[in-house]
Structure formats: C-alpha cells, structure tokens
Short mmCIF file of C-alpha atoms in Angstrom, two decimals:
data_model
loop_
_atom_site.label_atom_id
_atom_site.label_comp_id
_atom_site.label_asym_id
_atom_site.label_seq_id
_atom_site.Cartn_x
_atom_site.Cartn_y
_atom_site.Cartn_z
CA UNK Q 23 116.54 91.89 92.23
CA UNK Q 24 117.78 95.38 91.76
CA UNK Q 25 120.58 97.13 94.01
CA UNK Q 26 117.89 98.14 96.84
CA UNK Q 27 121.10 100.71 98.16
CA UNK Q 28 120.44 102.99 95.43
CA UNK Q 29 118.82 106.19 96.12
CA UNK Q 30 115.81 104.23 94.44
CA UNK Q 31 115.58 101.46 96.57
CA UNK Q 32 111.85 101.86 97.73
CA UNK Q 33 110.74 101.38 93.67
CA UNK Q 34 109.70 97.74 92.52
CA UNK Q 35 112.89 95.79 91.74
CA UNK Q 36 113.87 94.53 87.72
CA UNK Q 37 111.80 94.44 85.19
CA UNK Q 38 113.32 91.25 83.82
CA UNK Q 39 112.11 89.79 86.47
CA UNK Q 40 108.66 88.44 85.41
CA UNK Q 41 109.53 86.30 83.02
CA UNK Q 42 111.64 84.42 85.08
CA UNK Q 43 108.88 84.35 87.62
CA UNK Q 44 106.07 83.05 85.50
CA UNK Q 45 109.02 80.38 84.00
CA UNK Q 46 109.21 79.18 87.54
CA UNK Q 47 105.61 77.79 88.30
CA UNK Q 48 107.18 76.81 91.86
CA UNK Q 49 107.15 80.46 92.58
CA UNK Q 50 104.61 82.38 94.56
CA UNK Q 51 103.87 86.27 94.47
CA UNK Q 52 101.91 87.52 97.85
CA UNK Q 53 101.15 90.70 97.97
CA UNK Q 54 99.98 92.99 100.77
CA UNK Q 55 98.87 96.65 101.92
CA UNK Q 56 101.33 98.70 103.84
CA UNK Q 57 101.31 102.14 104.50
CA UNK Q 58 103.67 104.38 103.34
CA UNK Q 59 105.49 104.67 107.31
CA UNK Q 60 105.63 101.22 107.64
CA UNK Q 61 106.94 100.93 104.17
CA UNK Q 62 109.86 102.91 105.14
CA UNK Q 63 110.66 101.06 107.85
CA UNK Q 64 110.36 97.66 105.78
CA UNK Q 65 113.07 99.43 103.52
CA UNK Q 66 115.34 100.63 105.99
CA UNK Q 67 117.95 102.87 106.16
CA UNK Q 68 119.75 102.71 102.31
CA UNK Q 69 117.34 99.47 101.58
CA UNK Q 70 119.57 97.64 104.48
CA UNK Q 71 116.54 96.03 105.75
CA UNK Q 72 115.09 94.89 102.77
CA UNK Q 73 118.13 94.04 101.56
CA UNK Q 74 118.63 91.98 104.69
CA UNK Q 75 116.01 90.25 104.43
CA UNK Q 76 116.45 89.02 100.59
CA UNK Q 77 119.61 87.09 101.91
CA UNK Q 78 117.82 85.94 104.65
CA UNK Q 79 115.14 84.34 102.76
CA UNK Q 80 116.24 84.57 98.98
CA UNK Q 81 112.75 85.68 97.50
CA UNK Q 82 112.53 89.05 95.96
CA UNK Q 83 110.66 92.01 97.20
CA UNK Q 84 110.03 95.35 96.50
CA UNK Q 85 107.49 98.71 97.66
CA UNK Q 86 105.87 100.76 95.10
CA UNK Q 87 106.69 103.96 94.60
CA UNK Q 88 105.41 106.53 97.13
CA UNK Q 89 103.14 108.92 95.17
CA UNK Q 90 101.66 112.24 97.70
CA UNK Q 91 98.53 112.30 98.67
CA UNK Q 92 98.60 108.39 98.65
CA UNK Q 93 98.94 106.75 101.97
CA UNK Q 94 98.92 103.21 100.85
CA UNK Q 95 102.14 101.66 99.03
CA UNK Q 96 102.20 97.75 97.10
CA UNK Q 97 104.75 95.28 99.08
CA UNK Q 98 105.58 92.21 96.88
CA UNK Q 99 107.68 89.20 97.95
CA UNK Q 100 108.29 86.44 95.24
CA UNK Q 101 110.16 83.41 95.94
CA UNK Q 102 109.31 79.58 97.21
CA UNK Q 103 105.86 79.11 99.35
CA UNK Q 104 108.60 78.47 102.24
CA UNK Q 105 110.49 81.40 101.94
CA UNK Q 106 108.02 83.83 101.06
CA UNK Q 107 106.08 83.18 104.97
CA UNK Q 108 109.29 83.16 106.03
CA UNK Q 109 110.02 86.58 104.51
CA UNK Q 110 106.25 88.05 106.14
CA UNK Q 111 107.44 86.60 109.63
CA UNK Q 112 109.88 88.77 109.14
CA UNK Q 113 108.61 91.75 107.82
CA UNK Q 114 105.86 91.22 111.00
CA UNK Q 115 109.16 90.95 113.52
CA UNK Q 116 110.33 93.83 111.76
CA UNK Q 117 107.52 96.55 111.98
CA UNK Q 118 106.64 95.12 116.16
CA UNK Q 119 110.22 96.12 116.97
CA UNK Q 120 110.03 99.88 115.37
CA UNK Q 121 106.41 100.38 116.39
CA UNK Q 122 104.95 103.93 114.51
CA UNK Q 123 103.17 104.83 117.94
CA UNK Q 124 104.46 105.77 120.93
CA UNK Q 125 105.51 102.72 123.51
CA UNK Q 126 102.91 101.03 125.46
CA UNK Q 127 103.02 102.44 129.00
CA UNK Q 128 101.66 99.25 130.95
CA UNK Q 129 102.01 95.22 130.66
CA UNK Q 130 98.43 94.93 128.99
CA UNK Q 131 99.66 96.97 126.40
CA UNK Q 132 102.76 95.04 125.89
CA UNK Q 133 101.37 91.92 125.53
CA UNK Q 134 99.03 93.48 122.93
CA UNK Q 135 102.22 95.52 120.68
CA UNK Q 136 103.41 91.44 119.80
CA UNK Q 137 100.42 90.97 117.80
CA UNK Q 138 101.09 91.84 114.50
CA UNK Q 139 98.99 92.49 111.40
CA UNK Q 140 99.48 92.12 107.85
CA UNK Q 141 96.78 93.28 104.87
CA UNK Q 142 97.11 90.41 102.27
CA UNK Q 143 95.71 91.20 98.60
CA UNK Q 144 94.26 88.51 97.00
CA UNK Q 145 92.23 88.12 94.25
CA UNK Q 146 88.57 87.58 94.36
CA UNK Q 147 88.61 84.34 92.33
CA UNK Q 148 90.82 82.69 94.88
CA UNK Q 149 88.83 83.90 98.01
CA UNK Q 150 86.95 80.76 98.01
CA UNK Q 151 89.53 78.72 98.42
CA UNK Q 152 90.97 80.67 101.33
CA UNK Q 153 87.78 80.57 103.27
CA UNK Q 154 86.99 76.98 101.75
CA UNK Q 155 82.97 75.76 101.94
CA UNK Q 156 81.14 76.84 104.51
CA UNK Q 157 84.11 78.42 106.14
CA UNK Q 158 85.89 75.54 106.96
CA UNK Q 159 89.19 75.91 105.02
CA UNK Q 160 89.76 79.57 107.13
CA UNK Q 161 88.97 77.99 110.17
CA UNK Q 162 91.23 75.51 109.99
CA UNK Q 163 93.94 77.93 109.58
CA UNK Q 164 93.03 79.66 112.38
CA UNK Q 165 93.16 76.56 114.33
CA UNK Q 166 96.24 75.16 114.33
CA UNK Q 167 98.22 78.55 113.26
CA UNK Q 168 96.68 80.42 116.12
CA UNK Q 169 95.87 83.48 113.94
CA UNK Q 170 93.09 85.57 113.48
CA UNK Q 171 92.11 86.04 109.98
CA UNK Q 172 89.64 88.62 108.28
CA UNK Q 173 88.27 88.86 104.77
CA UNK Q 174 86.78 91.74 103.56
CA UNK Q 175 83.49 91.40 102.00
CA UNK Q 176 84.07 93.60 98.79
CA UNK Q 177 86.33 94.07 96.40
CA UNK Q 178 88.81 97.32 96.02
CA UNK Q 179 88.16 100.08 93.77
CA UNK Q 180 89.17 99.52 90.19
CA UNK Q 181 90.52 96.16 90.90
CA UNK Q 182 89.17 92.59 91.22
CA UNK Q 183 91.16 91.86 94.99
CA UNK Q 184 90.48 91.84 98.41
CA UNK Q 185 92.22 92.32 101.67
CA UNK Q 186 92.70 89.57 103.99
CA UNK Q 187 94.00 90.58 107.18
CA UNK Q 188 96.01 88.15 109.69
CA UNK Q 189 96.59 89.07 113.07
CA UNK Q 190 98.94 87.58 115.65
CA UNK Q 191 102.10 86.54 116.82
CA UNK Q 192 104.66 86.37 114.00
CA UNK Q 193 105.60 82.43 114.10
CA UNK Q 194 101.67 82.51 114.31
CA UNK Q 195 101.39 84.62 111.00
CA UNK Q 196 104.02 82.59 109.31
CA UNK Q 197 101.99 79.15 109.64
CA UNK Q 198 98.98 80.92 108.36
CA UNK Q 199 100.95 82.66 104.97
CA UNK Q 200 102.34 79.50 104.81
CA UNK Q 201 98.59 77.58 104.71
CA UNK Q 202 97.27 80.86 102.44
CA UNK Q 203 100.40 80.35 100.07
CA UNK Q 204 99.59 76.45 99.43
CA UNK Q 205 96.26 77.27 98.67
CA UNK Q 206 97.40 80.28 96.09
CA UNK Q 207 99.81 77.52 94.38
CA UNK Q 208 97.22 74.43 94.88
CA UNK Q 209 94.67 76.95 92.86
CA UNK Q 210 96.28 79.63 90.71
CA UNK Q 211 94.64 78.96 87.88
CA UNK Q 212 91.43 81.05 89.25
CA UNK Q 213 93.53 84.06 89.16
CA UNK Q 214 93.71 84.56 86.05
CA UNK Q 215 92.22 87.86 84.52
CA UNK Q 216 92.57 89.94 87.69
CA UNK Q 217 92.95 92.88 87.93
CA UNK Q 218 95.51 94.37 90.33
CA UNK Q 219 95.10 96.35 93.06
CA UNK Q 220 96.46 99.72 92.84
CA UNK Q 221 96.39 102.92 94.73
CA UNK Q 222 95.44 105.64 93.57
CA UNK Q 223 94.21 109.25 94.37
CA UNK Q 224 91.63 110.46 92.65
CA UNK Q 225 90.60 114.01 91.23
CA UNK Q 226 87.51 115.00 89.47
CA UNK Q 227 87.55 117.70 87.45
CA UNK Q 228 84.26 119.81 85.66
CA UNK Q 229 82.60 119.55 82.18
CA UNK Q 230 79.80 118.85 80.55
CA UNK Q 231 80.89 115.66 78.07
CA UNK Q 232 81.13 112.43 79.35
CA UNK Q 233 84.48 112.50 78.71
CA UNK Q 234 84.76 115.43 80.91
CA UNK Q 235 83.56 113.65 83.97
CA UNK Q 236 85.51 111.28 84.16
CA UNK Q 237 88.32 111.00 86.90
CA UNK Q 238 92.01 111.44 86.39
CA UNK Q 239 94.31 109.08 88.05
CA UNK Q 240 97.52 108.83 89.72
CA UNK Q 241 98.67 105.39 89.99
CA UNK Q 242 101.66 104.20 92.63
CA UNK Q 243 104.79 102.92 91.07
CA UNK Q 244 103.75 100.94 87.52
CA UNK Q 245 101.14 99.82 88.52
CA UNK Q 246 102.65 95.92 87.76
CA UNK Q 247 104.35 93.97 89.59
CA UNK Q 248 108.32 93.60 88.42
CA UNK Q 249 106.64 94.37 84.88
CA UNK Q 250 108.38 96.54 82.14
CA UNK Q 251 107.04 100.28 82.85
CA UNK Q 252 106.69 100.13 78.79
CA UNK Q 253 104.23 98.39 78.45
CA UNK Q 254 102.51 99.72 81.47
CA UNK Q 255 99.66 98.19 84.60
CA UNK Q 256 98.21 96.24 81.95
CA UNK Q 257 100.78 93.71 81.62
CA UNK Q 258 100.05 92.05 84.66
CA UNK Q 259 101.91 89.65 86.64
CA UNK Q 260 100.88 85.51 87.15
CA UNK Q 261 97.33 86.62 86.94
CA UNK Q 262 96.67 87.97 83.66
CA UNK Q 263 95.43 86.09 81.16
CA UNK Q 264 97.08 88.54 78.47
CA UNK Q 265 99.04 87.95 74.91
CA UNK Q 266 100.51 89.40 72.27
CA UNK Q 267 98.32 89.48 68.95
CA UNK Q 268 99.67 88.25 66.06
CA UNK Q 269 99.04 91.39 63.32
CA UNK Q 270 100.23 93.90 66.01
CA UNK Q 271 102.86 93.56 68.50
CA UNK Q 272 101.42 96.74 70.59
CA UNK Q 273 98.14 95.24 71.32
CA UNK Q 274 96.99 92.56 73.79
CA UNK Q 275 94.14 90.61 75.04
CA UNK Q 276 93.11 90.55 78.34
CA UNK Q 277 90.00 88.51 79.64
CA UNK Q 278 88.07 89.40 83.17
CA UNK Q 279 85.50 87.62 84.77
CA UNK Q 280 82.36 89.71 85.22
CA UNK Q 281 79.81 88.83 88.53
CA UNK Q 282 76.28 87.63 85.66
CA UNK Q 283 74.40 90.26 88.16
CA UNK Q 284 76.19 92.37 87.18
CA UNK Q 285 76.65 92.35 82.97
CA UNK Q 286 73.13 93.57 82.51
CA UNK Q 287 74.77 97.34 84.22
CA UNK Q 288 78.09 97.69 81.88
CA UNK Q 289 76.47 96.37 78.79
CA UNK Q 290 73.60 99.10 79.13
CA UNK Q 291 69.83 99.35 77.72
CA UNK Q 292 70.48 98.71 74.10
CA UNK Q 293 74.45 98.32 74.78
CA UNK Q 294 74.47 101.76 75.44
CA UNK Q 295 77.33 101.80 78.70
CA UNK Q 296 79.69 99.14 76.86
CA UNK Q 297 79.75 101.05 73.94
CA UNK Q 298 80.71 104.04 75.84
CA UNK Q 299 83.26 102.15 77.17
CA UNK Q 300 84.42 101.03 74.02
CA UNK Q 301 84.53 104.54 72.79
CA UNK Q 302 86.44 106.33 76.06
CA UNK Q 303 89.12 103.78 76.27
CA UNK Q 304 89.95 102.97 72.31
CA UNK Q 305 89.94 99.09 73.48
CA UNK Q 306 87.70 96.18 71.54
CA UNK Q 307 85.85 94.45 74.31
CA UNK Q 308 83.51 91.46 73.74
CA UNK Q 309 81.28 89.42 75.35
CA UNK Q 310 80.44 85.87 76.11
CA UNK Q 311 77.36 84.77 75.36
CA UNK Q 312 77.58 82.05 78.45
CA UNK Q 313 78.40 81.78 81.79
CA UNK Q 314 82.01 80.27 81.36
CA UNK Q 315 81.89 78.53 84.78
CA UNK Q 316 79.46 77.31 87.58
CA UNK Q 317 79.72 80.65 89.10
CA UNK Q 318 77.59 81.95 85.80
CA UNK Q 319 80.30 84.92 85.43
CA UNK Q 320 80.69 85.91 82.04
CA UNK Q 321 84.06 86.54 80.30
CA UNK Q 322 84.38 89.87 78.70
CA UNK Q 323 87.88 90.64 76.59
CA UNK Q 324 89.20 92.99 76.00
CA UNK Q 325 91.72 93.93 72.86
CA UNK Q 326 93.68 96.68 72.58
CA UNK Q 327 97.16 98.86 73.57
CA UNK Q 328 98.24 98.24 77.31
CA UNK Q 329 96.54 102.23 77.87
CA UNK Q 330 93.76 101.35 75.80
CA UNK Q 331 92.96 98.29 77.76
CA UNK Q 332 93.92 99.93 81.36
CA UNK Q 333 91.26 102.94 80.68
CA UNK Q 334 89.08 100.29 79.13
CA UNK Q 335 89.55 97.84 82.92
CA UNK Q 336 89.13 101.01 85.27
CA UNK Q 337 85.61 102.29 83.51
CA UNK Q 338 84.56 98.56 83.37
CA UNK Q 339 85.40 98.49 87.57
CA UNK Q 340 83.82 102.42 87.63
CA UNK Q 341 80.55 101.19 86.29
CA UNK Q 342 80.61 97.96 89.04
CA UNK Q 343 81.67 100.97 92.00
CA UNK Q 344 78.19 102.98 90.72
CA UNK Q 345 76.28 100.29 90.51
CA UNK Q 346 77.07 98.45 93.87
CA UNK Q 347 76.40 102.14 95.88
CA UNK Q 348 73.28 102.57 93.68
CA UNK Q 349 72.06 98.97 95.20
CA UNK Q 350 73.42 99.78 97.94
CA UNK Q 351 71.42 102.94 98.85
CA UNK Q 352 68.18 100.97 96.84
CA UNK Q 353 68.99 98.58 99.89
CA UNK Q 354 69.05 100.59 102.67
CA UNK Q 355 65.77 102.78 101.22
CA UNK Q 356 63.59 99.64 101.04
CA UNK Q 357 65.10 98.69 105.11
CA UNK Q 358 63.55 102.52 106.06
CA UNK Q 359 60.04 101.99 104.12
CA UNK Q 360 59.83 98.71 105.72
#
C-alpha cells in the first residue's frame, strides 16, 4: 500500500498491488460507496486513520479521488476475509465516533446513533449467492448477525454492480460482512465480466449527430481498483475477464453477460444499434449465438484498446438504461389505462 501520509493520501494505493492480489486467491476485495465527508473521516488528517486501519488489520485500503460535483467516492478494502470484515467494522466505529450530523439531544436518538451503515457494492451476478433461493441466505445472515440488509433491485448506472446496505451495530456489521464476504469468495467465478461502478458527473451537450448527443463523463479516480492508470478503467480487478491479444499488446478483450431480454435492444433493428456502438467506440463487439448459463444470459465479447472498450461499455450500458426507462414508462402507462 502506498504511503498515505503524503498529500495524495486519499488516492488509490500503489498500482503494483493488482497483480499481487490476483495471484492470491485467498484475498477478498470488498468495495463500498461512501460520501465525500465520510471519506474524509475514514482517511483522517494526513491519512492517519486509514494508516492505523492498515496497521491494525493488515488490509490494503484506498478511497477514489474526489471530483468536483460528484458526492460519492469508492472505498476499496483488500485482504483476508477476516481482516476485511474487521476493517469495515473499524471503519464503522470511526464513523460513529465522528458523526457528520449534530449530536443527539435525547437518549432515544443516542441509541439510534449506535447503528452504523455500510453500502456495499456487489456484482449483479453474485446477488443470487448473497440473497439465496427465496431469500434464505440473506435471512440467515440477518438472523445470526442481528444486522439488517437491504439489496437494491437495479444495477448502478453504467455498471453491473448493485448496492447492498448493511445496517446494525459494529459487532453485527462485522459478522454480516464476514458472511457476505464468504459468499463472494465461494462463488467468485460468477463475478467475471463485472463492470465496476464508478461515480461520474454526466454533462449533456448539444449536437445534431449521434456523436454530438453523447454525454461527456468525468470519472472519479482512475476508474479501477489498484490498477495501473495507464491501462485505464477497462483493466478491472479479479472481476474482469480481460486478456491481452497476442497480435497487439495494446488491445484488450473483455466479456460481459447481458440478460437475454435485453439483447434485442442492444442489437437494434437490423443490427443498427450494435453497429453504431462499434462505430462510436472503435471496439470490435461479437455476440454469442447461444446463452452461456441457465439464466439465459448472452455473452458479449469486446475487443479494442482500453479507451475504446471503456467507451463501448458506457454505450452498452447507456442503451440498457434507456431500455429500462422505456419499459418502466410503458408499464406505468399500462397501469393508468387499466
């Protein structure tokens, strides 16, 4: 981990860590959403708090860079299952010890103040593992820990990650995060192809062409955890299935799974949409003819430079978001007509 006592203590740790982490299958990477103010508390003055966290648990921890106009940042903790759970418990305690709001004025409010909350980022493909059949697993985790868990139904924009909010005492959080982390490690192969969420500031600008109507993106940090900034955010951590193409070391291959009922909206009539995404991104995109799993998801293979692949992923998920909004609007109109 980098020296967090430097002026750049709020940045990601050393990029050399990624290959080391990937070689160690016993390591868990657990990401969470934190506000800019929470990030400041977690880091501490001159990196004091996060340095103490590292010393106490042995984890590697970092928070993405702050970007003006973006209020969320990504906290990333890497280590053994037990050390990561302990680290998040210590982080929760630090946040409780340094409340961002005004102090409670009554005993009832003081009791509420002992409840901490962590917003975990979990791959959509792993949500079934955490929730379990008919919610059995998530109920078990809540029962043995005493924590409350709330899983979002929608994926975060331009990503395949969802939020699982865990609320409870510091002790309850540590137990719950140990259980959640074990679920993720037991089924980590399902995370391959995950597109990591990265808070962005989206600025619309005009233009008559399709290119002109695109949104410009301001990303926080370098878009990936403990990765080499030169590679950009398309080079993901263990949840990425990318590899260097033999004929050109600058080209990358990334596979992502798309729900079967969304494939048509990405391809478009006569292949118009996918052709446009290929043209605008510069990446080659191929689509498997048959589903690759029992959920019926189709595998999309993206090949290009890191920058081209990042653009392709953005366009793909922008198309998915647009289709989800269209279907939601149609469903609401049907309800009004009923």
